């Protein structure tokens, strides 16, 4: 039941209130608890994300992406998506190397600045 | 015979070209799609009495209007006749691949999903339920391994049934506001070969390439205005698409956590992406490559030149006529092309392909970007600039990967300072051979400094929008040699089909002009130039005619000076000659390629100004050194 509510919250944002209940019901049995936990965290803590350039820890949770349009889709389609775990592999002079879903990606500072990350303990 | 055409689509680094090669074998035709150098490869295969044509498209993350790769893939996908698409997915990051799949499905293209890297996923504790995935998406899902050939027959069988695949098997339903906006736009869209819903979504996503599908030109301008208020839904479309992709991926994936240890990749990356060691390793790698190439190039050059001399001797060169001279000059031109450029260019492009497929090149690009951005160039300009170390002509064409014409022209102008194999032969063969290695290095340093001064000058003159730098670093992999050859061949093609014949032609033209004593005619009008450079008047011949056939510059210099370079020229003169003949658009072939890319006016301006700059600089240095 907890699962169901968290999903409903999320989909209210994405798809409007009417369908939220129905969709949450359909999807809930095939979404892992982890994703739901992540989704809940984004929906409640969205404002508290720290910019990736200022983020000091090794692991984080992507909270939000504030972006110009064209690049937004590129970033999303590379798997940099709210709710995903992000590992800061290495800070390099021209940006930061991150790992999302086991894929290594180099982001320059301008892009990294617009990705907001939350503290996250890898369980 | 029945025939089918299938597109191979996938994100970068999902092993698309390996699958392509595994499917069709070595019979590949490469076609640069009109308008870009981003390659589209095609090949046919007969299977069960059906002729299947596979079209390998450049890797894309999504269908949007960001990169040249995406534009080409979009063109092939939407403008060519095709029966369906095979989308190759990466089992390690299924949700990402599913994003592409969902977008292709929105375009209602019959799709087969081929799943690669299942073994890699297994090692990471990821197990994927292919049948479950197929049941959710209602399209065939086939696990494959291009390296072992596993699953390929099943994939081929599935392609035979492509006509039976549902056109709209799975559709994302977006949230209310988006669906309302879609409904509002639908009646304003022209009848097109693409589904209207797909077009509507692209328009809502502000993909300008799709505005042309709107019925009314006024609507197009209106759309730009109206859409400003729709920022939120513009972003929500990809978010929902990715969210759906990741929900589906979660549903069919089971993860057993595996203890992850810091492997070799992390250790290598720690060095390659290190603040100081990274650029050092990058620089030394290319130095080592060039050291090796010069060595092998010399061997090859000796071998081919001997061969040609023997061949010419067998003709009996004593018999002097216009025909034999043309033949001799043509052959010498060919020999120069084959001996200096072919081993050098081909081996270099081969090594470059190897670095790329191992995964090292992307790390090198990261290091190079730090310096390129100071010049106002994006990281991806590294490839055309490095290709320039092979041959300027294909490099000029390769600048098309850059996103604006301005950027392309700027990058192309820097090729004037990047010594191609023929110019390297002048630097090593003339400056290095007669003046010693230090003189050769001095010439190279001069090119570098002159190029940097030029670049900073241009950067001040034109304003270039800074490109964001976003690059995936693929895991290190053992390269598939077949792939590497295919890739270098694509880069070589211009050289073999355009540059080589023109090298021969240049040799012949020079021969004819020489017989007609035309070459002497230019000595006098060019005497101010040679005087400015502090060179004997006859040096005008190699300087001028080097533009026809750069590989012959050295030989021409030897012939006008009577094979006694060190007796006639001081080391300083050798230096000015080398600088003056290597800075600038190197030859008529490169000029031709530039003209094709940027038009005659721009190219001739670039050629004239860069050559003038080189001559001015060489003469200035000569004067300054003489004062001391």
XYZ file of C-alpha atoms in Angstrom:
751
model
C 0.000 0.000 0.000
C 2.891 2.315 0.773
C 4.300 1.485 -2.637
C 1.055 2.381 -4.259
C 0.835 5.784 -2.634
C 4.374 6.807 -3.541
C 3.794 5.902 -7.150
C 0.545 7.758 -7.226
C 2.313 10.862 -5.933
C 4.851 10.561 -8.701
C 2.397 10.066 -11.474
C 0.219 12.885 -10.321
C 3.113 15.071 -11.303
C 3.745 13.352 -14.585
C 0.318 12.411 -15.872
C -2.345 14.265 -14.049
C -4.521 13.217 -11.129
C -7.184 11.257 -12.940
C -5.019 8.589 -14.376
C -2.480 8.498 -11.598
C -4.327 5.997 -9.524
C -4.929 3.665 -12.405
C -1.389 3.800 -13.742
C 0.133 3.368 -10.326
C -1.983 0.300 -9.878
C -0.824 -1.221 -13.151
C 2.824 -0.441 -12.701
C 3.277 -1.001 -8.996
C 3.714 -4.734 -9.092
C 6.613 -4.514 -11.433
C 8.602 -1.715 -9.957
C 11.228 -2.486 -7.396
C 11.114 -1.055 -3.928
C 14.320 0.801 -4.621
C 12.874 2.813 -7.465
C 9.879 3.720 -5.394
C 12.130 4.817 -2.581
C 14.047 6.954 -5.030
C 10.937 8.415 -6.551
C 9.608 9.297 -3.128
C 12.852 10.986 -2.257
C 12.777 13.122 -5.374
C 9.198 14.094 -4.940
C 9.816 15.250 -1.387
C 13.399 16.523 -1.418
C 13.600 18.055 -4.854
C 14.700 21.493 -3.672
C 17.544 20.222 -1.559
C 19.723 18.898 -4.350
C 23.255 20.234 -4.526
C 24.837 21.082 -7.837
C 27.089 18.266 -9.061
C 30.074 20.625 -9.231
C 29.756 21.330 -5.514
C 28.930 17.787 -4.501
C 31.686 16.376 -2.301
C 30.711 12.738 -1.786
C 31.300 9.771 -4.006
C 27.721 8.604 -4.423
C 24.576 10.581 -4.911
C 21.063 10.439 -6.185
C 20.096 12.602 -9.127
C 17.370 14.912 -7.877
C 16.737 17.331 -10.678
C 18.077 18.583 -13.976
C 17.653 22.216 -14.912
C 18.479 22.500 -18.552
C 18.234 24.053 -21.949
C 15.903 22.073 -24.188
C 18.081 20.302 -26.749
C 20.600 19.107 -24.239
C 17.897 18.060 -21.831
C 16.823 15.157 -23.988
C 20.426 14.145 -24.671
C 21.207 14.059 -20.965
C 18.044 12.138 -20.156
C 18.566 9.630 -22.957
C 22.081 8.966 -21.672
C 20.496 7.750 -18.478
C 21.077 10.847 -16.364
C 17.606 10.823 -14.913
C 16.049 11.956 -11.656
C 16.040 9.055 -9.237
C 19.107 7.338 -10.659
C 22.173 6.733 -8.560
C 25.180 8.692 -9.700
C 28.765 7.945 -8.806
C 31.367 10.679 -9.047
C 34.291 8.750 -10.491
C 36.763 11.568 -10.867
C 36.877 15.315 -11.030
C 38.957 16.371 -14.010
C 40.165 19.859 -14.960
C 37.517 20.295 -17.672
C 34.618 18.720 -15.828
C 33.639 15.599 -13.968
C 33.542 11.899 -14.818
C 30.415 10.225 -13.509
C 29.013 6.739 -13.636
C 25.286 6.200 -14.066
C 23.905 2.707 -14.497
C 27.410 1.425 -15.026
C 28.083 3.840 -17.892
C 30.901 6.317 -17.629
C 30.143 9.799 -18.883
C 32.231 12.982 -18.981
C 30.276 16.166 -18.293
C 31.736 19.639 -18.591
C 31.311 22.050 -15.706
C 28.416 23.914 -17.292
C 26.425 20.708 -17.602
C 27.482 19.378 -14.190
C 26.355 22.616 -12.553
C 22.792 22.018 -13.747
C 22.512 18.505 -12.380
C 21.311 18.545 -8.798
C 22.349 15.677 -6.590
C 21.309 14.434 -3.161
C 23.395 12.722 -0.505
C 22.851 9.044 -0.820
C 24.216 6.047 1.026
C 24.711 3.110 -1.275
C 22.929 0.245 0.438
C 13.327 -12.526 -55.292
C 11.750 -10.922 -52.286
C 13.850 -8.162 -50.854
C 13.824 -6.368 -47.533
C 15.601 -3.335 -46.198
C 16.292 -3.059 -42.485
C 17.942 -0.268 -40.580
C 20.333 -0.958 -37.748
C 19.780 1.596 -35.023
C 21.265 1.956 -31.587
C 23.020 4.148 -29.088
C 26.770 4.688 -29.485
C 28.938 1.831 -28.187
C 26.247 -0.857 -28.240
C 28.229 -2.915 -30.761
C 26.212 -1.924 -33.790
C 29.015 -2.190 -36.314
C 30.084 -5.556 -34.868
C 26.558 -6.830 -35.381
C 26.516 -5.371 -38.878
C 29.788 -7.058 -39.790
C 28.680 -10.329 -38.224
C 25.424 -10.212 -40.199
C 26.733 -9.368 -43.640
C 30.372 -10.387 -43.651
C 33.002 -8.417 -45.506
C 30.917 -7.309 -48.505
C 30.186 -3.794 -47.395
C 29.478 -0.692 -49.354
C 30.133 2.484 -47.490
C 28.248 5.573 -48.421
C 28.766 8.939 -46.918
C 25.306 10.267 -46.650
C 24.898 13.390 -48.767
C 25.671 16.350 -46.579
C 27.900 14.795 -43.951
C 30.851 12.576 -43.333
C 29.006 10.662 -40.755
C 28.898 7.278 -42.368
C 26.051 5.067 -43.393
C 27.134 1.560 -44.326
C 25.016 -0.748 -46.428
C 25.323 -4.383 -47.333
C 23.089 -7.114 -48.678
C 22.709 -10.640 -47.499
C 20.777 -13.545 -48.930
C 18.922 -15.549 -46.343
C 16.283 -18.198 -47.019
C 15.933 -16.913 -50.577
C 15.286 -13.355 -49.466
C 17.644 -10.519 -50.173
C 18.012 -8.492 -46.996
C 19.744 -5.146 -47.156
C 21.108 -3.913 -43.850
C 21.766 -0.227 -43.368
C 24.083 0.627 -40.490
C 23.321 4.090 -39.143
C 25.442 6.322 -36.895
C 24.919 5.784 -33.172
C 22.323 8.047 -31.586
C 21.014 8.519 -28.085
C 17.662 9.808 -29.230
C 15.883 11.253 -32.221
C 16.448 14.930 -31.729
C 18.165 17.687 -33.615
C 21.390 17.933 -31.678
C 24.177 16.226 -33.563
C 25.168 15.402 -37.131
C 24.858 11.708 -36.289
C 21.264 12.178 -35.274
C 20.469 14.169 -38.384
C 21.808 11.415 -40.616
C 20.057 8.617 -38.771
C 16.855 10.632 -38.853
C 17.208 11.105 -42.613
C 17.753 7.410 -43.256
C 14.932 6.484 -40.907
C 12.339 8.888 -42.242
C 13.258 9.579 -45.846
C 14.404 6.240 -47.178
C 12.296 3.229 -47.978
C 12.629 0.648 -45.244
C 10.722 -2.377 -44.078
C 11.692 -2.062 -40.459
C 14.420 -1.470 -37.944
C 16.596 -3.594 -35.745
C 17.297 -1.634 -32.603
C 20.355 -2.938 -30.829
C 20.129 -2.659 -27.062
C 22.753 -2.920 -24.352
C 21.752 -5.363 -21.624
C 23.971 -3.557 -19.105
C 21.895 -0.395 -19.352
C 18.623 -1.629 -20.763
C 16.561 1.434 -19.802
C 18.783 3.675 -21.878
C 18.429 1.514 -24.955
C 14.702 1.231 -24.366
C 14.485 5.003 -24.589
C 15.593 4.763 -28.217
C 13.268 1.810 -28.810
C 10.263 3.685 -27.451
C 11.009 6.643 -29.669
C 11.342 4.466 -32.780
C 8.062 2.799 -31.833
C 6.439 6.233 -31.612
C 7.443 6.698 -35.237
C 5.576 3.428 -35.882
C 8.504 1.681 -37.442
C 8.242 -2.117 -37.253
C 10.980 -2.897 -34.775
C 12.985 -5.910 -33.740
C 14.928 -5.560 -30.530
C 18.331 -7.264 -30.507
C 19.894 -7.518 -27.079
C 23.690 -7.388 -26.878
C 26.229 -7.732 -24.043
C 24.190 -10.235 -22.059
C 27.431 -11.859 -20.871
C 28.733 -8.529 -19.575
C 25.437 -7.997 -17.803
C 25.609 -11.468 -16.271
C 29.035 -10.679 -14.837
C 27.517 -7.662 -13.174
C 24.714 -9.775 -11.767
C 22.073 -8.495 -14.200
C 19.666 -11.022 -15.680
C 17.131 -10.016 -18.306
C 13.898 -11.787 -19.073
C 13.742 -11.447 -22.863
C 10.390 -13.132 -23.160
C 8.903 -10.798 -20.582
C 10.278 -7.806 -22.450
C 8.809 -9.101 -25.683
C 5.431 -9.548 -23.978
C 5.374 -5.979 -22.690
C 6.521 -4.324 -25.902
C 4.791 -6.781 -28.272
C 7.822 -6.880 -30.532
C 10.391 -9.654 -31.063
C 13.277 -9.528 -28.578
C 16.307 -11.580 -29.569
C 19.446 -12.023 -27.474
C 22.522 -11.951 -29.681
C 26.271 -12.045 -29.477
C 27.975 -10.714 -32.611
C 31.340 -12.075 -31.468
C 30.243 -15.699 -31.186
C 27.462 -15.480 -33.733
C 24.888 -16.547 -31.164
C 21.334 -15.582 -31.966
C 22.122 -14.247 -35.435
C 20.077 -16.891 -37.224
C 17.133 -16.146 -34.976
C 17.549 -12.464 -35.738
C 17.591 -13.159 -39.470
C 14.500 -15.312 -39.173
C 12.769 -12.511 -37.306
C 13.675 -10.043 -40.065
C 11.907 -12.292 -42.574
C 8.734 -11.839 -40.579
C 9.193 -8.093 -40.205
C 5.980 -7.406 -42.125
C 4.028 -9.124 -39.378
C 5.430 -6.954 -36.612
C 2.907 -4.560 -35.207
C 3.294 -0.972 -36.241
C 1.971 0.348 -33.004
C 2.642 -2.368 -30.504
C 3.294 -0.250 -27.445
C 2.582 3.403 -27.050
C 3.380 5.643 -24.152
C 0.448 7.517 -22.866
C 1.611 10.899 -21.689
C 0.010 12.940 -18.995
C -3.164 14.837 -19.627
C -1.696 18.194 -20.485
C 0.629 16.676 -23.068
C -2.079 14.552 -24.654
C -4.286 17.651 -24.861
C -1.504 19.589 -26.565
C -0.974 16.697 -28.985
C -4.680 16.666 -29.806
C -4.556 20.389 -30.433
C -1.629 20.176 -32.847
C -2.735 17.051 -34.750
C -5.162 18.806 -37.169
C -2.514 21.392 -38.000
C -0.081 18.822 -39.345
C 0.387 18.060 -43.017
C -0.171 14.604 -44.363
C 3.225 12.950 -44.201
C 4.803 9.549 -44.385
C 5.352 9.789 -40.649
C 2.636 9.237 -38.087
C 1.049 12.525 -37.088
C 1.234 11.743 -33.389
C 4.985 11.299 -33.679
C 5.330 14.611 -35.509
C 3.153 16.337 -32.940
C 5.353 15.064 -30.128
C 8.510 16.164 -31.921
C 7.027 19.626 -32.379
C 6.073 19.783 -28.726
C 9.624 18.740 -27.947
C 10.668 21.802 -29.966
C 12.510 19.832 -32.625
C 12.812 22.516 -35.301
C 13.337 19.930 -38.038
C 9.718 18.950 -37.635
C 8.185 22.429 -37.842
C 8.088 21.961 -41.615
C 5.273 19.476 -41.176
C 2.951 22.191 -39.936
C 0.268 23.130 -42.464
C 0.781 26.840 -42.425
C 4.013 28.783 -42.501
C 2.444 31.223 -40.088
C 1.818 28.337 -37.732
C 5.531 27.615 -37.750
C 6.327 31.061 -36.464
C 3.326 30.831 -34.187
C 4.581 27.522 -32.886
C 7.838 29.068 -31.789
C 5.964 31.678 -29.810
C 3.276 29.386 -28.414
C 5.743 26.789 -27.334
C 7.533 29.176 -25.066
C 4.780 28.704 -22.545
C 4.991 24.947 -22.841
C 8.448 24.531 -21.431
C 7.236 22.176 -18.770
C 5.572 19.757 -21.157
C 8.544 19.908 -23.491
C 10.662 18.505 -20.695
C 7.999 16.139 -19.470
C 7.893 14.225 -22.734
C 11.454 12.857 -22.519
C 11.042 12.387 -18.765
C 7.961 10.249 -19.222
C 9.630 8.373 -22.051
C 12.679 7.608 -19.934
C 10.536 6.864 -16.902
C 8.530 4.356 -18.903
C 11.722 2.856 -20.299
C 13.140 2.425 -16.840
C 9.880 0.978 -15.477
C 9.867 -1.606 -18.243
C 13.548 -2.335 -17.682
C 12.934 -2.811 -13.954
C 10.110 -5.202 -14.700
C 12.258 -7.544 -16.784
C 15.579 -7.212 -14.978
C 16.723 -9.133 -11.954
C 19.798 -7.871 -10.194
C 21.889 -10.004 -7.900
C 24.400 -7.636 -6.336
C 27.932 -8.672 -7.246
C 30.945 -7.527 -5.301
C 32.509 -4.891 -7.507
C 36.250 -4.643 -7.424
C 38.286 -1.837 -8.854
C 39.365 -3.399 -12.081
C 42.001 -2.629 -14.626
C 39.730 -0.093 -16.298
C 39.674 2.111 -13.203
C 43.437 1.916 -12.854
C 44.000 2.818 -16.498
C 41.448 5.626 -16.318
C 43.072 6.993 -13.204
C 46.191 7.609 -15.270
C 44.550 8.531 -18.586
C 42.198 11.045 -16.995
C 44.813 12.384 -14.597
C 45.321 16.146 -14.645
C 48.973 15.919 -15.787
C 49.559 12.305 -16.795
C 46.489 12.236 -19.050
C 47.688 14.876 -21.526
C 51.240 13.493 -21.280
C 50.149 9.963 -22.183
C 47.969 11.355 -24.975
C 50.854 13.371 -26.395
C 53.384 10.571 -26.094
C 51.015 8.055 -27.676
C 50.775 10.177 -30.795
C 54.528 10.835 -30.772
C 55.141 7.089 -30.578
C 52.666 6.469 -33.397
C 54.419 9.034 -35.582
C 57.864 7.726 -34.728
C 56.744 4.280 -35.811
C 55.028 5.590 -38.918
C 58.072 7.565 -40.026
C 60.158 4.443 -39.626
C 57.783 2.213 -41.580
C 57.038 4.993 -44.032
C 60.741 5.259 -44.844
C 60.985 1.520 -45.398
C 57.939 1.559 -47.660
C 59.194 4.623 -49.486
C 62.542 2.993 -50.237
C 60.781 -0.110 -51.463
C 58.305 1.652 -53.783
C 60.813 4.130 -55.163
C 63.179 1.286 -56.030
C 60.325 -0.497 -57.715
C 59.430 2.535 -59.818
C 63.049 3.183 -60.747
C 63.417 -0.391 -61.931
C 60.177 -0.075 -63.831
C 61.310 3.159 -65.459
C 64.689 1.677 -66.284
C 62.976 -1.175 -68.099
C 61.177 1.370 -70.308
C 64.536 2.754 -71.353
C 64.366 6.306 -70.130
C 66.886 7.320 -72.794
C 64.123 7.469 -75.340
C 63.000 11.001 -74.704
C 59.580 12.061 -75.853
C 56.599 13.824 -74.431
C 54.802 10.516 -74.003
C 57.555 8.907 -71.958
C 57.969 12.036 -69.858
C 54.288 12.049 -69.086
C 54.487 8.382 -68.250
C 57.543 8.891 -66.077
C 56.061 11.876 -64.266
C 52.749 10.121 -63.822
C 54.458 7.090 -62.386
C 56.642 9.240 -60.146
C 53.523 10.981 -58.905
C 51.882 7.634 -58.291
C 54.995 6.334 -56.576
C 55.151 9.404 -54.377
C 51.503 8.981 -53.456
C 51.771 5.277 -52.851
C 55.100 5.346 -51.085
C 54.849 8.358 -48.822
C 51.188 8.778 -48.272
C 49.619 5.359 -48.522
C 51.565 3.545 -45.797
C 51.619 6.661 -43.704
C 47.979 7.623 -44.164
C 46.604 4.113 -44.166
C 48.607 2.862 -41.195
C 47.800 6.022 -39.296
C 44.078 5.781 -39.942
C 44.240 2.097 -39.034
C 45.932 2.851 -35.709
C 43.433 5.608 -35.067
C 40.569 3.158 -35.668
C 42.253 0.723 -33.294
C 42.548 3.365 -30.566
C 38.906 4.227 -31.116
C 37.641 0.654 -30.869
C 39.738 -0.155 -27.808
C 38.152 2.864 -26.132
C 41.347 4.873 -25.752
C 40.466 7.594 -28.242
C 37.561 8.881 -26.178
C 39.953 9.340 -23.221
C 42.380 11.165 -25.485
C 39.536 13.406 -26.629
C 38.806 14.311 -22.997
C 42.428 15.393 -22.552
C 42.547 17.214 -25.866
C 39.316 19.056 -25.097
C 41.055 20.933 -22.290
C 43.320 22.566 -24.858
C 40.869 22.732 -27.739
C 38.385 24.686 -25.624
C 41.078 27.313 -25.075
C 41.132 27.688 -28.855
C 37.344 27.899 -28.864
C 36.897 24.468 -30.415
C 34.693 21.615 -29.158
C 36.189 18.275 -28.106
C 34.932 16.506 -31.182
C 37.112 18.666 -33.428
C 39.968 16.464 -32.217
C 39.171 13.824 -34.844
C 39.338 16.052 -37.963
C 42.431 17.789 -36.619
C 44.184 14.496 -35.953
C 43.092 13.134 -39.334
C 44.943 16.144 -40.757
C 48.168 14.479 -39.676
C 47.382 11.871 -42.324
C 45.988 13.806 -45.275
C 44.472 17.288 -45.313
C 41.776 16.487 -47.886
C 39.763 13.888 -45.917
C 40.421 15.916 -42.758
C 38.820 18.979 -44.342
C 35.793 16.883 -45.124
C 35.730 15.417 -41.624
C 35.194 18.894 -40.154
C 31.538 18.296 -40.994
C 31.086 16.595 -37.640
C 31.167 20.090 -36.123
C 27.816 21.698 -35.722
C 28.148 25.116 -37.331
C 29.674 26.201 -40.634
C 31.677 28.818 -38.778
C 33.206 26.209 -36.496
C 33.875 23.901 -39.426
C 35.724 26.595 -41.352
C 37.728 27.595 -38.311
C 38.793 23.987 -37.691
C 39.579 23.558 -41.395
C 41.754 26.679 -41.325
C 43.873 25.071 -38.593
C 44.648 22.212 -40.974
C 46.994 24.712 -42.657
C 49.309 24.239 -39.682
C 48.912 20.507 -39.171
C 51.515 18.777 -41.311
C 49.965 16.053 -43.453
C 52.078 13.082 -44.516
C 53.405 14.926 -47.579
C 54.387 17.987 -45.572
C 55.885 15.752 -42.913
C 57.988 14.249 -45.708
C 59.330 17.746 -46.489
C 60.053 18.418 -42.837
C 61.743 15.072 -42.246
C 63.130 14.435 -45.725
C 64.522 17.906 -46.418
C 64.905 19.731 -43.096
C 65.610 16.580 -41.072
C 67.818 14.862 -43.641
C 69.976 17.838 -44.640
C 69.771 19.961 -41.495
C 69.501 17.354 -38.762
C 66.658 16.286 -36.496
C 66.836 19.520 -34.482
C 66.111 21.583 -37.541
C 63.109 19.373 -38.297
C 61.857 19.798 -34.736
C 62.406 23.544 -35.039
C 60.213 23.598 -38.153
C 57.520 21.622 -36.308
C 57.708 24.028 -33.366
C 57.350 26.941 -35.771
C 54.223 25.352 -37.270
C 52.795 24.866 -33.792
C 53.440 28.428 -32.664
C 52.292 29.914 -35.977
C 49.130 27.799 -35.730
C 48.431 28.913 -32.166
C 48.907 32.576 -33.057
C 46.564 32.094 -36.016
C 43.992 30.307 -33.848
C 43.938 32.964 -31.152
C 43.707 35.626 -33.846
C 40.693 33.934 -35.447
C 39.115 33.333 -32.068
C 39.314 37.085 -31.413
C 37.838 37.846 -34.833
C 34.824 35.549 -34.843
C 32.593 34.710 -31.949
C 31.986 31.019 -31.578
C 29.289 29.707 -29.330
C 30.756 27.317 -26.836
C 29.557 23.773 -27.364
C 28.707 21.779 -24.274
C 31.045 18.845 -23.758
C 29.266 15.613 -23.017
C 30.946 12.355 -23.882
C 30.443 8.748 -22.978
C 33.579 6.784 -22.130
C 33.012 3.244 -23.378
C 34.514 0.371 -21.399
C 37.792 -0.905 -22.793
C 37.187 -3.719 -25.234
C 39.218 -5.995 -27.400
C 38.854 -4.474 -30.869
C 37.360 -6.451 -33.726
C 39.982 -6.168 -36.440
C 37.371 -6.431 -39.190
C 35.625 -3.370 -37.762
C 38.835 -1.412 -37.523
C 39.614 -2.114 -41.183
C 36.124 -1.133 -42.269
C 36.380 2.127 -40.360
C 39.811 3.080 -41.669
C 38.683 2.254 -45.173
C 35.871 4.804 -44.835
C 38.423 7.434 -43.884
C 40.816 6.270 -46.592
C 38.249 6.323 -49.360
C 38.644 10.016 -50.173
C 42.342 9.538 -50.276
C 42.311 6.581 -52.634
C 39.594 7.794 -54.997
C 40.218 11.525 -55.020
C 43.695 12.296 -53.760
C 45.629 9.495 -55.470
C 44.399 10.157 -59.036
C 45.016 13.868 -58.532
C 48.530 13.134 -57.298
C 49.196 11.334 -60.557
C 47.576 14.170 -62.513
C 49.650 16.724 -60.620
C 52.813 14.802 -61.459
C 51.870 14.708 -65.145
C 50.994 18.414 -65.288
C 54.293 19.244 -63.674
C 56.104 17.009 -66.187
C 54.418 18.701 -69.153
C 55.106 22.190 -67.813
C 58.700 21.158 -67.262
C 59.120 19.965 -70.851
C 57.558 23.125 -72.187
C 60.017 25.063 -69.998
C 57.006 26.628 -68.403
C 58.509 26.167 -65.008
C 61.210 28.726 -65.750
C 58.608 31.336 -66.562
C 57.468 31.507 -62.961
C 60.923 31.990 -61.512
C 61.097 35.659 -62.473
C 57.642 36.799 -61.316
C 58.164 34.952 -58.068
C 61.614 36.369 -57.460
C 60.339 38.880 -54.856
C 59.012 35.929 -52.863
C 62.206 33.919 -53.056
C 64.183 37.060 -52.292
C 62.057 37.766 -49.234
C 62.686 34.191 -48.103
C 66.401 34.493 -48.757
C 66.301 31.574 -51.147
C 67.847 31.093 -54.588
C 65.426 32.099 -57.360
C 65.010 28.507 -58.590
C 63.450 27.564 -55.233
C 60.285 29.143 -56.664
C 59.742 25.956 -58.655
C 59.314 23.530 -55.723
C 57.457 26.208 -53.743
C 55.003 26.906 -56.546
C 54.633 23.485 -58.097
C 54.525 21.826 -54.733
C 50.962 23.087 -54.765
C 50.227 20.700 -57.632
C 51.921 17.711 -56.077
C 53.153 18.206 -52.542
C 54.846 14.842 -52.406
C 57.182 15.977 -55.184
C 58.319 19.161 -53.441
C 61.416 17.494 -52.071
C 62.310 15.880 -55.380
C 61.758 19.184 -57.217
C 64.037 21.003 -54.807
C 66.737 18.414 -55.356
C 66.377 18.596 -59.104
C 66.541 22.418 -59.343
C 69.518 22.570 -57.000
C 71.287 19.677 -58.644
C 71.105 17.256 -55.734
C 73.468 19.351 -53.647
C 71.174 20.869 -51.053
C 73.699 21.244 -48.211
C 76.245 22.890 -50.531
C 73.801 25.414 -51.926
C 71.553 26.109 -48.949
C 72.541 27.075 -45.426
C 70.628 25.395 -42.573
C 68.760 28.672 -42.134
C 67.687 28.614 -45.779
C 66.587 24.994 -45.436
C 64.532 26.102 -42.452
C 62.838 28.997 -44.260
C 62.147 26.772 -47.250
C 60.564 24.105 -45.045
C 58.444 26.632 -43.157
C 57.295 28.432 -46.300
C 56.361 25.202 -48.043
C 54.529 23.615 -45.111
C 52.406 26.419 -43.648
C 49.188 26.992 -45.521
C 46.629 25.016 -47.488
C 49.096 22.447 -48.808
C 47.950 21.530 -52.276
C 45.370 21.948 -54.990
C 43.605 18.783 -53.817
C 43.088 20.153 -50.328
C 41.941 23.428 -51.887
C 39.452 21.479 -53.998
C 38.097 19.672 -50.970
C 37.815 22.944 -49.068
C 35.990 24.491 -52.024
C 33.500 21.659 -51.965
C 32.878 22.242 -48.268
C 32.982 26.017 -48.009
C 32.735 27.434 -51.518
C 35.427 28.897 -53.737
C 35.605 32.369 -52.287
C 36.161 31.295 -48.706
C 38.622 28.556 -49.642
C 40.743 30.699 -51.919
C 40.821 33.394 -49.245
C 41.950 30.829 -46.708
C 44.565 29.352 -49.054
C 45.958 32.748 -50.052
C 46.033 34.175 -46.549
C 47.528 31.079 -44.936
C 50.225 30.711 -47.591
C 50.995 34.433 -47.397
C 51.174 34.136 -43.598
C 53.664 31.246 -43.895
C 55.880 33.079 -46.364
C 55.723 36.292 -44.365
C 56.675 34.456 -41.203
C 59.527 32.449 -42.778
C 61.015 35.607 -44.293
C 60.658 37.510 -41.046
C 62.417 34.818 -39.068
C 65.192 34.726 -41.680
C 65.695 38.466 -41.312
C 65.603 38.419 -37.536
C 68.135 35.578 -37.317
C 70.438 37.368 -39.767
C 70.474 40.477 -37.562
C 71.973 38.494 -34.700
